[in-house]
Short mmCIF file of C-alpha atoms and ligand atoms in Angstrom, two decimals:
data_model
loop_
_atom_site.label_atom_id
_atom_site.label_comp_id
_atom_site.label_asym_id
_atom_site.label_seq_id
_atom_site.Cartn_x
_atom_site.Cartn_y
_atom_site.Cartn_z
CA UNK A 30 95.09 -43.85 -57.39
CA UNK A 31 97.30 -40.99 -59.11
CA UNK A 32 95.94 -39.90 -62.44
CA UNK A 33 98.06 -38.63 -65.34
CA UNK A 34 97.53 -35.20 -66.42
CA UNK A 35 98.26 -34.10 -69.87
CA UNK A 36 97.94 -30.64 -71.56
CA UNK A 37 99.64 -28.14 -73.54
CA UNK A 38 99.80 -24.48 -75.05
CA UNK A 39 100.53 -23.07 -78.28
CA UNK A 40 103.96 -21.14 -78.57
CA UNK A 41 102.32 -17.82 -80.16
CA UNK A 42 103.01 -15.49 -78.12
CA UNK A 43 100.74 -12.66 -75.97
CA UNK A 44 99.93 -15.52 -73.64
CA UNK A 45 96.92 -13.90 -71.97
CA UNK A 46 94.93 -14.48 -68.21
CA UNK A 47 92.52 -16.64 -70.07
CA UNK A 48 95.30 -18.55 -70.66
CA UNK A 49 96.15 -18.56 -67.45
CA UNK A 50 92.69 -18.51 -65.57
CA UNK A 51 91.30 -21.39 -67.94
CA UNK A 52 94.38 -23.42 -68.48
CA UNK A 53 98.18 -22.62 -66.38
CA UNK A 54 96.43 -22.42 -63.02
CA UNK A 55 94.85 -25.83 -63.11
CA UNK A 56 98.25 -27.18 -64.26
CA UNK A 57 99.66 -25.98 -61.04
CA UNK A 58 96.70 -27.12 -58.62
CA UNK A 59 96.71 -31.09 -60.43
CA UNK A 60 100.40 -31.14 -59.59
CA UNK A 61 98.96 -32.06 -56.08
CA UNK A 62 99.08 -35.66 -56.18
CA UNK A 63 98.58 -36.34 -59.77
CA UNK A 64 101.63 -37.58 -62.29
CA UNK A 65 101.46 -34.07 -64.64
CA UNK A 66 102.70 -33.75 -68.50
CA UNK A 67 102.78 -30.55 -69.48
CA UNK A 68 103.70 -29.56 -72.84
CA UNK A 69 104.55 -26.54 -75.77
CA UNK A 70 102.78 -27.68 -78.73
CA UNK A 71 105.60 -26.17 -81.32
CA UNK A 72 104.35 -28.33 -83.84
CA UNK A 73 100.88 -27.15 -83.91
CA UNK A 74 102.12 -23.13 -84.30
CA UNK A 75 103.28 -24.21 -87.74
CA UNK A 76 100.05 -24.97 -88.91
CA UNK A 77 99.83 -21.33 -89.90
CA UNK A 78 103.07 -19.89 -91.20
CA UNK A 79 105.37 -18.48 -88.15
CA UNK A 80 108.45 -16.89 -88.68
CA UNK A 81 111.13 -19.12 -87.39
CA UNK A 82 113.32 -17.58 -85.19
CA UNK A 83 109.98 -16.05 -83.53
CA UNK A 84 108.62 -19.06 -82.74
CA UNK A 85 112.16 -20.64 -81.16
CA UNK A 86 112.09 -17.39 -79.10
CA UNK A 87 108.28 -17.99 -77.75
CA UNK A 88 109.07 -21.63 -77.05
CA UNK A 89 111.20 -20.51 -74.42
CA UNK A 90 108.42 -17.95 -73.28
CA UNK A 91 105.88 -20.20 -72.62
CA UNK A 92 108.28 -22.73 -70.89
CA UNK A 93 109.64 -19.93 -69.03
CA UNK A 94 106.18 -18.98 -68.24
CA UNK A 95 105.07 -22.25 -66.92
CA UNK A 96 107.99 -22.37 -64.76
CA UNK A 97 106.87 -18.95 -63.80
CA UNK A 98 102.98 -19.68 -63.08
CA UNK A 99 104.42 -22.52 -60.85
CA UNK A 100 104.75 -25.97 -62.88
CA UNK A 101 107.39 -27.35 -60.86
CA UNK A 102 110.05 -29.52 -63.13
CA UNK A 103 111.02 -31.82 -60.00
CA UNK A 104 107.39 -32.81 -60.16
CA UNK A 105 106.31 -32.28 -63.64
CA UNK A 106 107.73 -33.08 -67.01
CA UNK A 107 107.81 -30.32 -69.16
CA UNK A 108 108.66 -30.44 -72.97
CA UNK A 109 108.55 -28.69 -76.27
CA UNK A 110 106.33 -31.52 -78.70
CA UNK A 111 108.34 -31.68 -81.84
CA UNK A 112 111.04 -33.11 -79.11
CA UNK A 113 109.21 -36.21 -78.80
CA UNK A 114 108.95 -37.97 -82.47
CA UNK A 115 105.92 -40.22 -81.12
CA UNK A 116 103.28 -37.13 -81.36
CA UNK A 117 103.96 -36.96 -85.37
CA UNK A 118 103.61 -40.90 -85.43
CA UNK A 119 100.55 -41.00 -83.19
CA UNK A 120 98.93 -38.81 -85.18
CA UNK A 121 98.80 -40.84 -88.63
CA UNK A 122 97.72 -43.95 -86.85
CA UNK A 123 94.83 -41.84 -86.05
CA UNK A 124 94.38 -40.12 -88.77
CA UNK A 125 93.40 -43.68 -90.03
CA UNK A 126 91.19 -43.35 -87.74
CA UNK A 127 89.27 -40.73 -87.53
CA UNK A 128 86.58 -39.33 -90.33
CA UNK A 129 86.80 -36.64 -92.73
CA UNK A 130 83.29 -35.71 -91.71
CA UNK A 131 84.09 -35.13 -88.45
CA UNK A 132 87.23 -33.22 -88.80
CA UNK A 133 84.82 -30.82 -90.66
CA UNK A 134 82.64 -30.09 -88.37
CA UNK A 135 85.39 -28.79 -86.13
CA UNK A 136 84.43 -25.12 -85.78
CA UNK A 137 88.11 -23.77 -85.25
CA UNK A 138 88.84 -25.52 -88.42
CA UNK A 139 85.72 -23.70 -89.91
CA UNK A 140 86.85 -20.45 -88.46
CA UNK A 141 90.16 -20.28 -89.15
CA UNK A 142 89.70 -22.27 -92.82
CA UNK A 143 86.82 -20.28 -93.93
CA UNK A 144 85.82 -22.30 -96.68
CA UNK A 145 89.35 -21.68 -98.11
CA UNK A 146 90.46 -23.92 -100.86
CA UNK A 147 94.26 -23.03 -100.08
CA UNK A 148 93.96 -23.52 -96.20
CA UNK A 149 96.56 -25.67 -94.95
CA UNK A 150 96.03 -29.53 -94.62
CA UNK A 151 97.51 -28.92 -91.28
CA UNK A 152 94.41 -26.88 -89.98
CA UNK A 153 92.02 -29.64 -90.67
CA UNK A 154 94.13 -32.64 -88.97
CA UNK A 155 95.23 -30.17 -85.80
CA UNK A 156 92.56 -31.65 -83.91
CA UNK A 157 94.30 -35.38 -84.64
CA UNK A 158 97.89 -34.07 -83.25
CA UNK A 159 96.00 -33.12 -80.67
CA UNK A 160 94.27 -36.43 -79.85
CA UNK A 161 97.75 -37.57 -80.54
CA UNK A 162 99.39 -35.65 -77.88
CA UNK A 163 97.27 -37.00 -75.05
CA UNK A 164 96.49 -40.50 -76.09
CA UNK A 165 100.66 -41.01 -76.15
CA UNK A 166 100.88 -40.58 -72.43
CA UNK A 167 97.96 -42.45 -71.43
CA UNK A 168 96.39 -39.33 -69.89
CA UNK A 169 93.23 -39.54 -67.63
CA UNK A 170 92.54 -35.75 -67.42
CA UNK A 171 93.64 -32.96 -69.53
CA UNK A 172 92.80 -29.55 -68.19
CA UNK A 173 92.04 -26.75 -70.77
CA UNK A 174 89.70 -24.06 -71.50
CA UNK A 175 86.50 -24.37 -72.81
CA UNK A 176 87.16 -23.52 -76.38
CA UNK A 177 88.72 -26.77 -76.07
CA UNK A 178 85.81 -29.15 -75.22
CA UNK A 179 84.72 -30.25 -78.94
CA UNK A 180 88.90 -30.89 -79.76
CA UNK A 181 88.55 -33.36 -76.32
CA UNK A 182 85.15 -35.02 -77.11
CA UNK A 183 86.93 -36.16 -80.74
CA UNK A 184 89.81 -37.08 -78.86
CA UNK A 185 87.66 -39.31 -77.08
CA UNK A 186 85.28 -40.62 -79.68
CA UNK A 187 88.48 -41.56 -81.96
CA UNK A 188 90.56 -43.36 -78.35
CA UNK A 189 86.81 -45.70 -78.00
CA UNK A 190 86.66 -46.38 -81.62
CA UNK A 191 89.87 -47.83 -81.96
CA UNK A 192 90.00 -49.45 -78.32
CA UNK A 193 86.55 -51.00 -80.07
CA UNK A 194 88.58 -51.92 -82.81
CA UNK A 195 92.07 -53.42 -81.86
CA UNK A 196 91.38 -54.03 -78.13
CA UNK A 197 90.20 -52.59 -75.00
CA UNK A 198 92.82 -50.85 -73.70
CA UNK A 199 94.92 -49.65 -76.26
CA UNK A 200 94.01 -46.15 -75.04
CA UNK A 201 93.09 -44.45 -71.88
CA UNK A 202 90.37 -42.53 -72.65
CA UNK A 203 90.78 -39.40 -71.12
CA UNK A 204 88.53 -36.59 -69.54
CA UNK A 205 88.47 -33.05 -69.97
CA UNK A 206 88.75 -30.53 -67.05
CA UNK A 207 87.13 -27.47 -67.45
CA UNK A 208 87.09 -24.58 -64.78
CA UNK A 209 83.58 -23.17 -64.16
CA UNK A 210 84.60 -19.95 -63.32
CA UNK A 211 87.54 -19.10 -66.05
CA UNK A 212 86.51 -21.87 -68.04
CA UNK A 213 86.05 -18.89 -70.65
CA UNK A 214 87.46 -15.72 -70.44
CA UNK A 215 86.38 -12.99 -73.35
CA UNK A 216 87.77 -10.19 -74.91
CA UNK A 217 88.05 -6.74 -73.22
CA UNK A 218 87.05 -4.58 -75.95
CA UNK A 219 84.51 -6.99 -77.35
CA UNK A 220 83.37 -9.29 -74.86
CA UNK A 221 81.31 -11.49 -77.56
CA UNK A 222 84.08 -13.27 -78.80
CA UNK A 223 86.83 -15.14 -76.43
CA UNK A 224 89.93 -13.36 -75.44
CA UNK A 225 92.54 -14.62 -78.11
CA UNK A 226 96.16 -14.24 -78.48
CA UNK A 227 95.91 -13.34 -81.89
CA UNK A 228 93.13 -10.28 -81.40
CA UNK A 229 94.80 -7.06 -83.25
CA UNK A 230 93.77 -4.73 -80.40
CA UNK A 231 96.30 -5.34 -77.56
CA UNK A 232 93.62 -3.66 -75.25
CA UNK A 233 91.41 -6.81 -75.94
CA UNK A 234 93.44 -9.04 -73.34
CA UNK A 235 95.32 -8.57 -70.68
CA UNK A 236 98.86 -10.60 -71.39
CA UNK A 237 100.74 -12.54 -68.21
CA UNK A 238 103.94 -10.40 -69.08
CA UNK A 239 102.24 -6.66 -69.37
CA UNK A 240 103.12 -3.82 -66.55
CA UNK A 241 100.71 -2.29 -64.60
CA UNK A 242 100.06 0.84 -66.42
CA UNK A 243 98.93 -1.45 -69.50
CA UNK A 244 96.94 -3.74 -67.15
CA UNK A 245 95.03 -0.27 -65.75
CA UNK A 246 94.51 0.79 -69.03
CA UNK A 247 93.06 -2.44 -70.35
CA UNK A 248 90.54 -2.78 -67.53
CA UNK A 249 89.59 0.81 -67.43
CA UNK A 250 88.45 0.91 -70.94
CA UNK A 251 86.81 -2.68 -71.07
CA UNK A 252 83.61 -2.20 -72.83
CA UNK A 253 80.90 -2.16 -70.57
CA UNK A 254 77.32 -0.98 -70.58
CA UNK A 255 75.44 2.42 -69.82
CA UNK A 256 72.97 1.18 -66.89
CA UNK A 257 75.85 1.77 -64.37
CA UNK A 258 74.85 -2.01 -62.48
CA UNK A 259 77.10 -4.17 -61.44
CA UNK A 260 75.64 -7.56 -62.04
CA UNK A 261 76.09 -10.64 -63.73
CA UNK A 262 74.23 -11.67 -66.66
CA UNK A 263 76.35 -12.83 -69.76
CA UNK A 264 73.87 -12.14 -71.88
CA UNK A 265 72.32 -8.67 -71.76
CA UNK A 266 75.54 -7.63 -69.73
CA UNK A 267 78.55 -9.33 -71.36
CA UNK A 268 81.13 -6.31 -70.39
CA UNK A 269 80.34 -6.86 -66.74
CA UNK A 270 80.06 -10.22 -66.43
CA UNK A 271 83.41 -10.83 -67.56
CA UNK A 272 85.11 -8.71 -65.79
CA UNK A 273 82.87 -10.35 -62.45
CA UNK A 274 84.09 -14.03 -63.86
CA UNK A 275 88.34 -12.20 -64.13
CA UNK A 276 87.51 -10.49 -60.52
CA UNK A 277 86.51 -13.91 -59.14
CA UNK A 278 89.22 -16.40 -60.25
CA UNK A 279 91.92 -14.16 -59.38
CA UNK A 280 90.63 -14.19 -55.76
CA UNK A 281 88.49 -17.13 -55.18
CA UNK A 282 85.38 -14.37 -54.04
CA UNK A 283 81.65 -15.90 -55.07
CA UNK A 284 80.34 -13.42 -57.98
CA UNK A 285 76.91 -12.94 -55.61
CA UNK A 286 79.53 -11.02 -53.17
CA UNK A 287 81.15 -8.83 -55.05
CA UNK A 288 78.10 -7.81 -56.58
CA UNK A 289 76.26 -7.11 -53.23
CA UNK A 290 79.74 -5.07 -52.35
CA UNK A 291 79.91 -2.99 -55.65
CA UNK A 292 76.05 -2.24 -55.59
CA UNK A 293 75.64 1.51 -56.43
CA UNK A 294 79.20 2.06 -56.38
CA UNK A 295 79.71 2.71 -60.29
CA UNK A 296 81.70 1.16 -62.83
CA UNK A 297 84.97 3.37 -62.05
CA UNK A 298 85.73 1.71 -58.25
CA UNK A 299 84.96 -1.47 -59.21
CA UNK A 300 87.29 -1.35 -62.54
CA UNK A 301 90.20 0.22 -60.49
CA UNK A 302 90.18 -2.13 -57.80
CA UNK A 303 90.07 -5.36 -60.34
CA UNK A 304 93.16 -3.48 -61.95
CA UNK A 305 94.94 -3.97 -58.76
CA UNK A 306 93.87 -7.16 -58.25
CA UNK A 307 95.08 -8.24 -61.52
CA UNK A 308 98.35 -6.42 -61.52
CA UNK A 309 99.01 -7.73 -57.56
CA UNK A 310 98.67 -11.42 -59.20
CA UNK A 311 100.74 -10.87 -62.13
CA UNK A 312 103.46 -9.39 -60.58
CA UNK A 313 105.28 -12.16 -59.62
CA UNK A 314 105.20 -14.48 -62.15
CA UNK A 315 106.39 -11.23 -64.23
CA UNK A 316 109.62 -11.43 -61.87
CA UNK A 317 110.48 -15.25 -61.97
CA UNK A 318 109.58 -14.87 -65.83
CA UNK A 319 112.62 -12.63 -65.84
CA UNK A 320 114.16 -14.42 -63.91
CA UNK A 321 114.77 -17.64 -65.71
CA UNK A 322 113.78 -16.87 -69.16
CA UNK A 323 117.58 -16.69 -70.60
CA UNK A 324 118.86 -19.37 -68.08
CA UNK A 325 120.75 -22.53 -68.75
CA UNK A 326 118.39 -23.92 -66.28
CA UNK A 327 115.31 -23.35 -68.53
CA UNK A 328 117.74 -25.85 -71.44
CA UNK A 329 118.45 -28.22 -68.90
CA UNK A 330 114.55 -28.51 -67.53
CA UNK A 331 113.39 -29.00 -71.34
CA UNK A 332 116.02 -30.95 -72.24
CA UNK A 333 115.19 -33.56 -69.04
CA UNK A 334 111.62 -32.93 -69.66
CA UNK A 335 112.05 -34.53 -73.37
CA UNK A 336 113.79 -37.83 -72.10
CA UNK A 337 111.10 -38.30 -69.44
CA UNK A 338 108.19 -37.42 -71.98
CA UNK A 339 110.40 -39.95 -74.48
CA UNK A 340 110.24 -42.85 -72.21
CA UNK A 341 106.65 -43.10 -72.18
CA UNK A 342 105.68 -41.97 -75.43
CA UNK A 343 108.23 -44.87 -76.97
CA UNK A 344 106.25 -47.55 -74.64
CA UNK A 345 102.67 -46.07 -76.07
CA UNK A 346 104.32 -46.45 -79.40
CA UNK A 347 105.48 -50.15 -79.42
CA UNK A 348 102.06 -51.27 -77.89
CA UNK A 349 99.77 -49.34 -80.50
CA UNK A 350 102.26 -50.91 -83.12
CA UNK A 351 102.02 -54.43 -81.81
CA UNK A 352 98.35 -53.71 -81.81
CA UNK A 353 97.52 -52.63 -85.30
CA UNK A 354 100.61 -55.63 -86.59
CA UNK A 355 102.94 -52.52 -87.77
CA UNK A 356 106.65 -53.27 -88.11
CA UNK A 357 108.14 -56.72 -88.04
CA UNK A 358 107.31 -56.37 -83.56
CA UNK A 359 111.56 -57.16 -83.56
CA UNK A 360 113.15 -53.72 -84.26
P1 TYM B 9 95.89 -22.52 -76.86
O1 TYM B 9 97.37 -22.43 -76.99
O2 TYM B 9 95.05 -21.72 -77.79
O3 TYM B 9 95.46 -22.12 -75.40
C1 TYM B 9 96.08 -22.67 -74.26
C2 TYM B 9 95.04 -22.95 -73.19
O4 TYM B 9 94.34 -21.75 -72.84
C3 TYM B 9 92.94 -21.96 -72.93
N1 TYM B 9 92.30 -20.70 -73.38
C4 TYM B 9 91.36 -20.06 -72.69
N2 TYM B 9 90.75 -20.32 -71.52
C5 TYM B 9 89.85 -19.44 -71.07
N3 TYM B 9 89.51 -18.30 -71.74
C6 TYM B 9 90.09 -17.99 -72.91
N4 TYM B 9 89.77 -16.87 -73.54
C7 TYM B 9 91.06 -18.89 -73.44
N5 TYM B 9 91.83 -18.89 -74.57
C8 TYM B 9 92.58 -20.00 -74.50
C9 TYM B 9 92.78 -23.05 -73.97
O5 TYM B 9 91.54 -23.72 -73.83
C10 TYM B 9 93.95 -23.93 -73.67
O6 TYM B 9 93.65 -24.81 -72.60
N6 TYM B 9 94.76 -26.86 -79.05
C11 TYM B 9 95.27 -26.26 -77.84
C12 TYM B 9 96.65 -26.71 -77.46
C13 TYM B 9 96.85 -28.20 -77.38
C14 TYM B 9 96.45 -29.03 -76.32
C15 TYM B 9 96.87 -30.33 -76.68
C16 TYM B 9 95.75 -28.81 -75.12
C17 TYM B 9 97.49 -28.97 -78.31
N7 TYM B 9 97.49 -30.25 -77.87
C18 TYM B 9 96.64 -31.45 -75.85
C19 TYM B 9 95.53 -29.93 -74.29
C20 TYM B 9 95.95 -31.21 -74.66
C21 TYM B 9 95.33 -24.74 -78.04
O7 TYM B 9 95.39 -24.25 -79.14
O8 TYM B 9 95.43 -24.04 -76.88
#
């Protein structure tokens, strides 16, 4: 049976390979087969201030981009969120729903909140607009990284406890799909902490859009270790291992084999190979990036992609409605 297939990105900018390696490339694989939603989540960028006509412009880059990777608008709906009025109304239904407690043990809300009194409101429900976003299309998989995986299991929890509530299938409730390899990819400079769009040091990620002298730079300076071996163990060799785990889901080689090939061979050959790797990959989406970015096409595929995503959503919205007795059921 086909399975809908939800997920999204954040319009931020310095969309990076983990990005890509945990998230964009399994969009383009589940379009095999499966009915695929794929979406820019405009509405969650504004939970910390943006400047406005920044964030219009990286709407379009991350639409552009999934064009780019290989989402395929004759097969896939594609959409910008705040397009689609149903994620906004979702979202208080379940905010009805859901606990405070919960919500606070988020730990992106703890990082990014800090225990500060003045943090927006919108930082602690994010995880809701999230559970919104996929439980309005009825989605049986959402593929994501896994920085993701505590956002889907309260997605989940929240989609049983109401289908508990006011009827057994109100919502699908949906699975996460996390890649082993790329499921996490981590910083360059300080591979402790994830690779992240927002990290200050530009040499701490490798972004989908840079040129190959920045991609040889980034790689060749990667923090690594002084016992020269190439081998993977994430925890007394976090440098290496990451850059085994980036070397192995841009070409589909088993980490045991590269390891066995690289053995005594230093840090330099293996480094400036994986830069060539990386910069043979990127290179193309780089071109059909340019290539559509500033088309009419790009309007016309988001425009199309907001009816489609419409449709349904309206349907979800009616039959959670008639569900919890909102409205007079006429309108
Ligand atoms: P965002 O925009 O931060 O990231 C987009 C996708 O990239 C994955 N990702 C990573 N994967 C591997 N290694 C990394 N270092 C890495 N960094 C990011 C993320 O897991 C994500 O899949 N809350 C989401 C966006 C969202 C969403 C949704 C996703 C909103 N609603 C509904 C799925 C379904 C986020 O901030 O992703």
């Amino acid at each position: 049976m086909t399975k809908r297939v939800f997920s999204g990105v954040q319009p931020t900018g310095n969309i990076h390979i983990g990005n890509y390696l945990g998230a964009l490339a399994q969009f383009v694989q589940l379009q095999d087969g499966n009915e695929c939603i794929y979406c820019i989540v405009d509405m969650h960028a504004i939970t910390l201030p943006k400047n406005p006509g920044e964030l219009r412009g990286n709407i379009l880059d991350v639409a552009a981009l999934y064009l780019a990777v290989g989402v395929d608008p004759a097969r896939s709906v594609v959409f910008v969120q705040s397009e689609v009025p149903g994620h906004a109304e979702l979202a208080w239904v379940l905010m009805c729903n859901a606990y405070t407690g919960e919500l606070s043990r988020m730990t992106q809300f703890k990082d990014k909140s800090r225990g500060n009194e003045s943090a927006p409101a919108g930082l602690f429900v994010y995880p809701i607009l999230m559970a919104a976003d996929i439980l309005l299309y009825d989605a049986d998989i959402v593929p994501v990284g896994n920085d993701q995986k505590q956002h889907i299991e309260l997605t989940r929890d929240i989609a049983v406890r109401v289908n508990n509530k006011y009827g057994p299938d109100t919502f699908v409730v949906p699975e996460g799909r996390f890649l082993k390899e790329g499921a996490r990819i981590m910083s360059l400079d300080d591979p402790t902490s994830k690779m992240s769009k927002s990290a200050e040091s530009p040499l701490s990620r490798i972004s989908l859009l840079d040129d190959a002298s920045v991609i040889k730079k980034a790689i060749m300076r990667a923090t690594t270790d002084s016992d020269g071996e190439i081998r993977f163990d994430p925890d007394r060799k976090p440098g290496v291992s990451n850059l085994l785990t980036i070397h192995s889901a841009f070409t589909g080689t088993p980490i045991a084999r590269t390891e066995r090939a690289y053995s005594g061979r230093g840090y330099g050959a293996f480094k400036k190979d994986l830069a060539e790797i990386v910069e043979t990959s990127l290179a193309p989406i780089r071109g059909t990036y340019e290539e559509i970015r500033y088309s009419e096409e790009l309007i016309r595929v988001l425009k199309d992609g907001a009816e489609r995503a419409n449709a349904i959503a309206e349907r979800t919205m009616k039959r959670v409605k008639d569900r919890f007795g909102l409205g007079t059921g006429r309108a």
